[in-house]
């Protein structure tokens, strides 16, 4: 993909003063771009000109293709500048704007994607739209220049009709996407049916050869894993161990296939966003092959020739090449979809296809020695790769995504304590001390509180890059951060995180809750330029704000007592009632909401209360034991009776917990109780006893 640099020193537009790395990439286009805002809208009204709205994001391949082909082209820029007011939007910075016009394009044309290209009236009503347009007419399809001329002609000759149809489309979308419910709870039977139906549909789409659900391209969708694990736990609890085990195996095999595949960065760690083929092998990332190269290539930073590997690794090259399926002609031959444009000829994307034990035996060494050699080899490749031109990095901090990461790190801090003693890790694994994970989670939460939270208004900003963004936070920011803070507390963080979660929930209710119709809108409705307030329910690559909110409310209700708990529960019930039709008809679109609906049906969540001095190692071990067994319908409360703030919090919010702490506190001892249905087990004082208590299984029946 050739990139024209000539225009970069001639043109500078208004995007140069923006924060978003995506907008800054377009700051030197000859197109006279505006950011989304009143300045652009006023200019459109002044000129009585239609708006061209282009929405994309930093790591979007086709967004960059359209930039090079059209937005860096002087002739295209002239048409846009003469006839339109052009606006660029980063969808990650303004998901509310993206939602309006993506919904329009999907409803009108049956599909969508990025870049999103939409033409608007000066009052922001959509006139027509699409996604990527090539610059010139090709294969019987109109090119971007032709589209611009046709829109200009239509605006001049039948403007009233266009505006009328755009207004009607927005009215229809507003009605369809802001469902409400007169009923304040789901009918009996709906949660169980939705959970079962979603599990059956996912099982039916399971790829038994390569793992995962559905066909290529494969996007990791964590909510599918959540649902299958949740449902298998339900089956296990009712004694259906055979079916439960089958669901678990689908999950484990899928995760193992991803870990072995090219979607996993074996050299640097982490995972790519998706795989273009069914076997998790190819991935999508543009970067320059050499420093200063005008042409970016697919995956250049991550791929290797066999000669490069052999020159670097010497005597261990053969072992490494066999382990990672590296071949002289290139290894993107596992699927017809792995390399549809022949971009990887002679190149290799690392993928594991054989078991280490099998290869260690072949090379006459122990598995440990074999893994050590692989780790050393990966380190050598990492050092060389770090000197290559890196793919573009979008380094803005988004609250919602950080909320998800905070959850992961907080959970890992205790779950990883369950690793077998003496487990060895090899490069690129560097963080092997579980406590480090809690430190990272707390550091992220502290950053958001300091930089993106107004302690007076109790409101969040959506993102940060050098300074907070102009955009206020959206539903997902509040919901995902609250979820992260609840995990931060439950997995061992201080009471201040729980207090902040409760505070944020109050703000979320004030800003987004439909108090009469139930459920949460995606934005506050305070920005008149955003034409839709929708109640999102789709659990995609990210969960929906409403699904996460329902679970947050259920968790909060299990921690506090009295009217506050009832209030949380009522809001969760009403929220789920809003999406009754979706749960009945399209359960597979809302896996996490299916889990939430079932959680609400559980009559009494299990509570584990840990009492003791927080600084002791025994306290940490007891908390790890409390989380050692997977149980999504369990709440963990921990309290140090010596801590005045903690005791005050529980005396105000749940006096039973405060009483338990007083009655079970003993110096130099950590005590745990397991409570359910208003009854508590006898207290235990060592972590292995607690783990045994929580591991008790119901009687089994194999089905």
mmCIF file of N, CA and C in Angstrom, residues 280-355:
data_model
loop_
_atom_site.group_PDB
_atom_site.id
_atom_site.type_symbol
_atom_site.label_atom_id
_atom_site.label_comp_id
_atom_site.label_asym_id
_atom_site.label_seq_id
_atom_site.Cartn_x
_atom_site.Cartn_y
_atom_site.Cartn_z
ATOM 1 N N UNK A 280 -6.859 -19.990 13.142
ATOM 2 C CA UNK A 280 -6.214 -18.991 14.012
ATOM 3 C C UNK A 280 -4.793 -18.643 13.533
ATOM 4 N N UNK A 281 -4.491 -18.807 12.200
ATOM 5 C CA UNK A 281 -3.105 -18.670 11.717
ATOM 6 C C UNK A 281 -2.859 -17.218 11.197
ATOM 7 N N UNK A 282 -3.409 -16.706 10.312
ATOM 8 C CA UNK A 282 -2.960 -15.394 9.802
ATOM 9 C C UNK A 282 -3.551 -14.283 10.638
ATOM 10 N N UNK A 283 -2.908 -13.068 10.622
ATOM 11 C CA UNK A 283 -3.478 -11.920 11.325
ATOM 12 C C UNK A 283 -3.311 -10.687 10.448
ATOM 13 N N UNK A 284 -3.836 -9.549 10.918
ATOM 14 C CA UNK A 284 -3.982 -8.391 10.060
ATOM 15 C C UNK A 284 -3.247 -7.208 10.680
ATOM 16 N N UNK A 285 -2.079 -6.818 10.145
ATOM 17 C CA UNK A 285 -1.341 -5.689 10.716
ATOM 18 C C UNK A 285 -0.381 -5.124 9.685
ATOM 19 N N UNK A 286 -0.560 -3.852 9.369
ATOM 20 C CA UNK A 286 0.306 -3.193 8.387
ATOM 21 C C UNK A 286 1.506 -2.553 9.066
ATOM 22 N N UNK A 287 2.687 -2.716 8.480
ATOM 23 C CA UNK A 287 3.854 -1.947 8.917
ATOM 24 C C UNK A 287 4.877 -1.966 7.788
ATOM 25 N N UNK A 288 5.848 -1.055 7.869
ATOM 26 C CA UNK A 288 6.887 -0.970 6.837
ATOM 27 C C UNK A 288 7.882 -2.110 7.022
ATOM 28 N N UNK A 289 8.398 -2.646 5.888
ATOM 29 C CA UNK A 289 9.396 -3.721 5.971
ATOM 30 C C UNK A 289 10.743 -3.196 6.441
ATOM 31 N N UNK A 290 11.064 -1.972 5.992
ATOM 32 C CA UNK A 290 12.340 -1.358 6.391
ATOM 33 C C UNK A 290 12.084 0.089 6.789
ATOM 34 N N UNK A 291 12.997 0.643 7.566
ATOM 35 C CA UNK A 291 12.851 2.023 8.040
ATOM 36 C C UNK A 291 12.773 2.980 6.856
ATOM 37 N N UNK A 292 11.746 3.844 6.859
ATOM 38 C CA UNK A 292 11.611 4.854 5.812
ATOM 39 C C UNK A 292 10.938 4.363 4.545
ATOM 40 N N UNK A 293 10.559 3.069 4.501
ATOM 41 C CA UNK A 293 9.908 2.538 3.291
ATOM 42 C C UNK A 293 8.565 3.225 3.085
ATOM 43 N N UNK A 294 8.281 3.590 1.816
ATOM 44 C CA UNK A 294 7.020 4.272 1.523
ATOM 45 C C UNK A 294 5.856 3.300 1.511
ATOM 46 N N UNK A 295 6.167 2.043 1.359
ATOM 47 C CA UNK A 295 5.115 1.036 1.198
ATOM 48 C C UNK A 295 4.991 0.174 2.456
ATOM 49 N N UNK A 296 3.775 0.119 2.992
ATOM 50 C CA UNK A 296 3.538 -0.741 4.155
ATOM 51 C C UNK A 296 3.085 -2.109 3.679
ATOM 52 N N UNK A 297 3.457 -3.145 4.431
ATOM 53 C CA UNK A 297 3.069 -4.497 4.045
ATOM 54 C C UNK A 297 2.338 -5.183 5.189
ATOM 55 N N UNK A 298 1.448 -6.071 4.794
ATOM 56 C CA UNK A 298 0.659 -6.833 5.755
ATOM 57 C C UNK A 298 1.566 -7.673 6.660
ATOM 58 N N UNK A 299 1.478 -7.457 7.970
ATOM 59 C CA UNK A 299 2.167 -8.312 8.934
ATOM 60 C C UNK A 299 3.677 -8.223 8.933
ATOM 61 N N UNK A 300 4.253 -7.201 8.277
ATOM 62 C CA UNK A 300 5.715 -7.155 8.098
ATOM 63 C C UNK A 300 6.488 -7.250 9.413
ATOM 64 N N UNK A 301 5.972 -6.656 10.462
ATOM 65 C CA UNK A 301 6.679 -6.644 11.750
ATOM 66 C C UNK A 301 6.773 -8.045 12.359
ATOM 67 N N UNK A 302 5.788 -8.900 12.065
ATOM 68 C CA UNK A 302 5.642 -10.165 12.794
ATOM 69 C C UNK A 302 6.124 -11.406 12.059
ATOM 70 N N UNK A 303 6.394 -11.300 10.742
ATOM 71 C CA UNK A 303 6.659 -12.514 9.968
ATOM 72 C C UNK A 303 8.155 -12.713 9.712
ATOM 73 N N UNK A 304 8.516 -13.979 9.389
ATOM 74 C CA UNK A 304 9.926 -14.363 9.268
ATOM 75 C C UNK A 304 10.144 -15.245 8.045
ATOM 76 N N UNK A 305 11.317 -15.106 7.425
ATOM 77 C CA UNK A 305 11.723 -16.078 6.409
ATOM 78 C C UNK A 305 12.521 -17.171 7.117
ATOM 79 N N UNK A 306 12.596 -18.342 6.502
ATOM 80 C CA UNK A 306 13.368 -19.428 7.125
ATOM 81 C C UNK A 306 14.855 -19.053 7.179
ATOM 82 N N UNK A 307 15.330 -18.275 6.194
ATOM 83 C CA UNK A 307 16.743 -17.867 6.209
ATOM 84 C C UNK A 307 17.046 -16.975 7.413
ATOM 85 N N UNK A 308 16.135 -16.034 7.702
ATOM 86 C CA UNK A 308 16.326 -15.161 8.871
ATOM 87 C C UNK A 308 16.466 -15.997 10.144
ATOM 88 N N UNK A 309 15.579 -16.971 10.277
ATOM 89 C CA UNK A 309 15.571 -17.826 11.470
ATOM 90 C C UNK A 309 16.860 -18.642 11.553
ATOM 91 N N UNK A 310 17.263 -19.207 10.421
ATOM 92 C CA UNK A 310 18.477 -20.044 10.399
ATOM 93 C C UNK A 310 19.734 -19.222 10.710
ATOM 94 N N UNK A 311 19.809 -18.022 10.154
ATOM 95 C CA UNK A 311 20.968 -17.159 10.417
ATOM 96 C C UNK A 311 21.044 -16.748 11.885
ATOM 97 N N UNK A 312 19.872 -16.538 12.495
ATOM 98 C CA UNK A 312 19.834 -16.073 13.881
ATOM 99 C C UNK A 312 20.074 -17.187 14.893
ATOM 100 N N UNK A 313 19.529 -18.369 14.612
ATOM 101 C CA UNK A 313 19.481 -19.405 15.648
ATOM 102 C C UNK A 313 20.526 -20.506 15.487
ATOM 103 N N UNK A 314 21.179 -20.566 14.354
ATOM 104 C CA UNK A 314 22.263 -21.539 14.188
ATOM 105 C C UNK A 314 21.856 -22.964 14.506
ATOM 106 N N UNK A 315 22.526 -23.587 15.484
ATOM 107 C CA UNK A 315 22.308 -25.016 15.778
ATOM 108 C C UNK A 315 20.880 -25.338 16.225
ATOM 109 N N UNK A 316 20.162 -24.333 16.778
ATOM 110 C CA UNK A 316 18.795 -24.605 17.252
ATOM 111 C C UNK A 316 17.721 -24.269 16.215
ATOM 112 N N UNK A 317 18.160 -23.853 15.017
ATOM 113 C CA UNK A 317 17.196 -23.421 13.994
ATOM 114 C C UNK A 317 16.245 -24.545 13.598
ATOM 115 N N UNK A 318 16.767 -25.759 13.388
ATOM 116 C CA UNK A 318 15.919 -26.877 12.934
ATOM 117 C C UNK A 318 14.828 -27.178 13.955
ATOM 118 N N UNK A 319 15.203 -27.207 15.232
ATOM 119 C CA UNK A 319 14.233 -27.465 16.311
ATOM 120 C C UNK A 319 13.155 -26.377 16.310
ATOM 121 N N UNK A 320 13.579 -25.121 16.228
ATOM 122 C CA UNK A 320 12.656 -23.988 16.270
ATOM 123 C C UNK A 320 11.723 -24.000 15.059
ATOM 124 N N UNK A 321 12.298 -24.290 13.886
ATOM 125 C CA UNK A 321 11.493 -24.299 12.655
ATOM 126 C C UNK A 321 10.453 -25.405 12.684
ATOM 127 N N UNK A 322 10.819 -26.558 13.212
ATOM 128 C CA UNK A 322 9.840 -27.644 13.281
ATOM 129 C C UNK A 322 8.746 -27.307 14.293
ATOM 130 N N UNK A 323 9.149 -26.710 15.407
ATOM 131 C CA UNK A 323 8.163 -26.376 16.446
ATOM 132 C C UNK A 323 7.129 -25.373 15.928
ATOM 133 N N UNK A 324 7.611 -24.367 15.189
ATOM 134 C CA UNK A 324 6.712 -23.296 14.742
ATOM 135 C C UNK A 324 6.315 -23.413 13.266
ATOM 136 N N UNK A 325 6.480 -24.590 12.669
ATOM 137 C CA UNK A 325 6.010 -24.879 11.310
ATOM 138 C C UNK A 325 6.573 -23.855 10.310
ATOM 139 N N UNK A 326 7.888 -23.564 10.419
ATOM 140 C CA UNK A 326 8.534 -22.587 9.537
ATOM 141 C C UNK A 326 9.090 -23.320 8.319
ATOM 142 N N UNK A 327 8.750 -22.787 7.108
ATOM 143 C CA UNK A 327 9.153 -23.458 5.869
ATOM 144 C C UNK A 327 9.801 -22.458 4.909
ATOM 145 N N UNK A 328 10.636 -22.981 4.030
ATOM 146 C CA UNK A 328 11.355 -22.123 3.079
ATOM 147 C C UNK A 328 10.397 -21.364 2.164
ATOM 148 N N UNK A 329 9.323 -22.021 1.746
ATOM 149 C CA UNK A 329 8.358 -21.392 0.833
ATOM 150 C C UNK A 329 7.294 -20.575 1.567
ATOM 151 N N UNK A 330 7.381 -20.558 2.896
ATOM 152 C CA UNK A 330 6.357 -19.866 3.689
ATOM 153 C C UNK A 330 5.340 -20.858 4.210
ATOM 154 N N UNK A 331 4.679 -20.510 5.308
ATOM 155 C CA UNK A 331 3.793 -21.492 5.941
ATOM 156 C C UNK A 331 2.316 -21.107 5.950
ATOM 157 N N UNK A 332 1.947 -20.069 5.181
ATOM 158 C CA UNK A 332 0.535 -19.663 5.178
ATOM 159 C C UNK A 332 -0.254 -20.491 4.164
ATOM 160 N N UNK A 333 -0.166 -21.816 4.337
ATOM 161 C CA UNK A 333 -0.771 -22.746 3.379
ATOM 162 C C UNK A 333 -1.790 -23.668 4.038
ATOM 163 N N UNK A 334 -2.160 -23.348 5.284
ATOM 164 C CA UNK A 334 -3.061 -24.250 6.015
ATOM 165 C C UNK A 334 -4.516 -24.074 5.592
ATOM 166 N N UNK A 335 -4.812 -22.913 5.005
ATOM 167 C CA UNK A 335 -6.183 -22.628 4.599
ATOM 168 C C UNK A 335 -6.145 -21.714 3.387
ATOM 169 N N UNK A 336 -7.155 -21.820 2.549
ATOM 170 C CA UNK A 336 -7.267 -20.926 1.395
ATOM 171 C C UNK A 336 -7.461 -19.481 1.813
ATOM 172 N N UNK A 337 -7.866 -19.279 3.084
ATOM 173 C CA UNK A 337 -8.118 -17.920 3.566
ATOM 174 C C UNK A 337 -6.912 -17.331 4.301
ATOM 175 N N UNK A 338 -5.868 -18.148 4.503
ATOM 176 C CA UNK A 338 -4.713 -17.670 5.272
ATOM 177 C C UNK A 338 -3.970 -16.549 4.552
ATOM 178 N N UNK A 339 -3.899 -16.634 3.214
ATOM 179 C CA UNK A 339 -3.154 -15.631 2.448
ATOM 180 C C UNK A 339 -3.825 -15.416 1.096
ATOM 181 N N UNK A 340 -5.047 -14.853 1.095
ATOM 182 C CA UNK A 340 -5.810 -14.755 -0.162
ATOM 183 C C UNK A 340 -5.155 -13.861 -1.205
ATOM 184 N N UNK A 341 -4.298 -12.909 -0.795
ATOM 185 C CA UNK A 341 -3.682 -11.975 -1.757
ATOM 186 C C UNK A 341 -2.202 -12.274 -1.997
ATOM 187 N N UNK A 342 -1.761 -13.474 -1.601
ATOM 188 C CA UNK A 342 -0.358 -13.881 -1.796
ATOM 189 C C UNK A 342 0.643 -12.861 -1.238
ATOM 190 N N UNK A 343 0.329 -12.318 -0.070
ATOM 191 C CA UNK A 343 1.231 -11.339 0.541
ATOM 192 C C UNK A 343 2.309 -12.002 1.390
ATOM 193 N N UNK A 344 2.129 -13.305 1.706
ATOM 194 C CA UNK A 344 3.039 -13.975 2.637
ATOM 195 C C UNK A 344 3.894 -15.047 1.957
ATOM 196 N N UNK A 345 4.073 -14.947 0.644
ATOM 197 C CA UNK A 345 4.906 -15.944 -0.046
ATOM 198 C C UNK A 345 6.331 -15.901 0.500
ATOM 199 N N UNK A 346 6.855 -17.071 0.886
ATOM 200 C CA UNK A 346 8.197 -17.142 1.440
ATOM 201 C C UNK A 346 8.304 -16.632 2.868
ATOM 202 N N UNK A 347 7.162 -16.246 3.470
ATOM 203 C CA UNK A 347 7.144 -15.699 4.828
ATOM 204 C C UNK A 347 6.404 -16.662 5.759
ATOM 205 N N UNK A 348 6.708 -16.554 7.044
ATOM 206 C CA UNK A 348 6.134 -17.478 8.028
ATOM 207 C C UNK A 348 5.524 -16.739 9.215
ATOM 208 N N UNK A 349 4.285 -17.129 9.543
ATOM 209 C CA UNK A 349 3.627 -16.670 10.771
ATOM 210 C C UNK A 349 3.754 -17.817 11.766
ATOM 211 N N UNK A 350 4.385 -17.575 12.895
ATOM 212 C CA UNK A 350 4.662 -18.667 13.835
ATOM 213 C C UNK A 350 3.373 -19.300 14.343
ATOM 214 N N UNK A 351 3.342 -20.644 14.298
ATOM 215 C CA UNK A 351 2.181 -21.400 14.767
ATOM 216 C C UNK A 351 2.686 -22.739 15.308
ATOM 217 N N UNK A 352 2.130 -23.197 16.418
ATOM 218 C CA UNK A 352 2.529 -24.478 17.010
ATOM 219 C C UNK A 352 1.559 -25.561 16.542
ATOM 220 N N UNK A 353 2.113 -26.626 15.953
ATOM 221 C CA UNK A 353 1.246 -27.693 15.444
ATOM 222 C C UNK A 353 1.536 -29.052 16.076
ATOM 223 N N UNK A 354 2.643 -29.138 16.843
ATOM 224 C CA UNK A 354 2.985 -30.410 17.493
ATOM 225 C C UNK A 354 3.195 -30.181 18.975
ATOM 226 N N UNK A 355 3.032 -31.242 19.756
ATOM 227 C CA UNK A 355 3.214 -31.147 21.201
ATOM 228 C C UNK A 355 4.697 -31.087 21.557
#
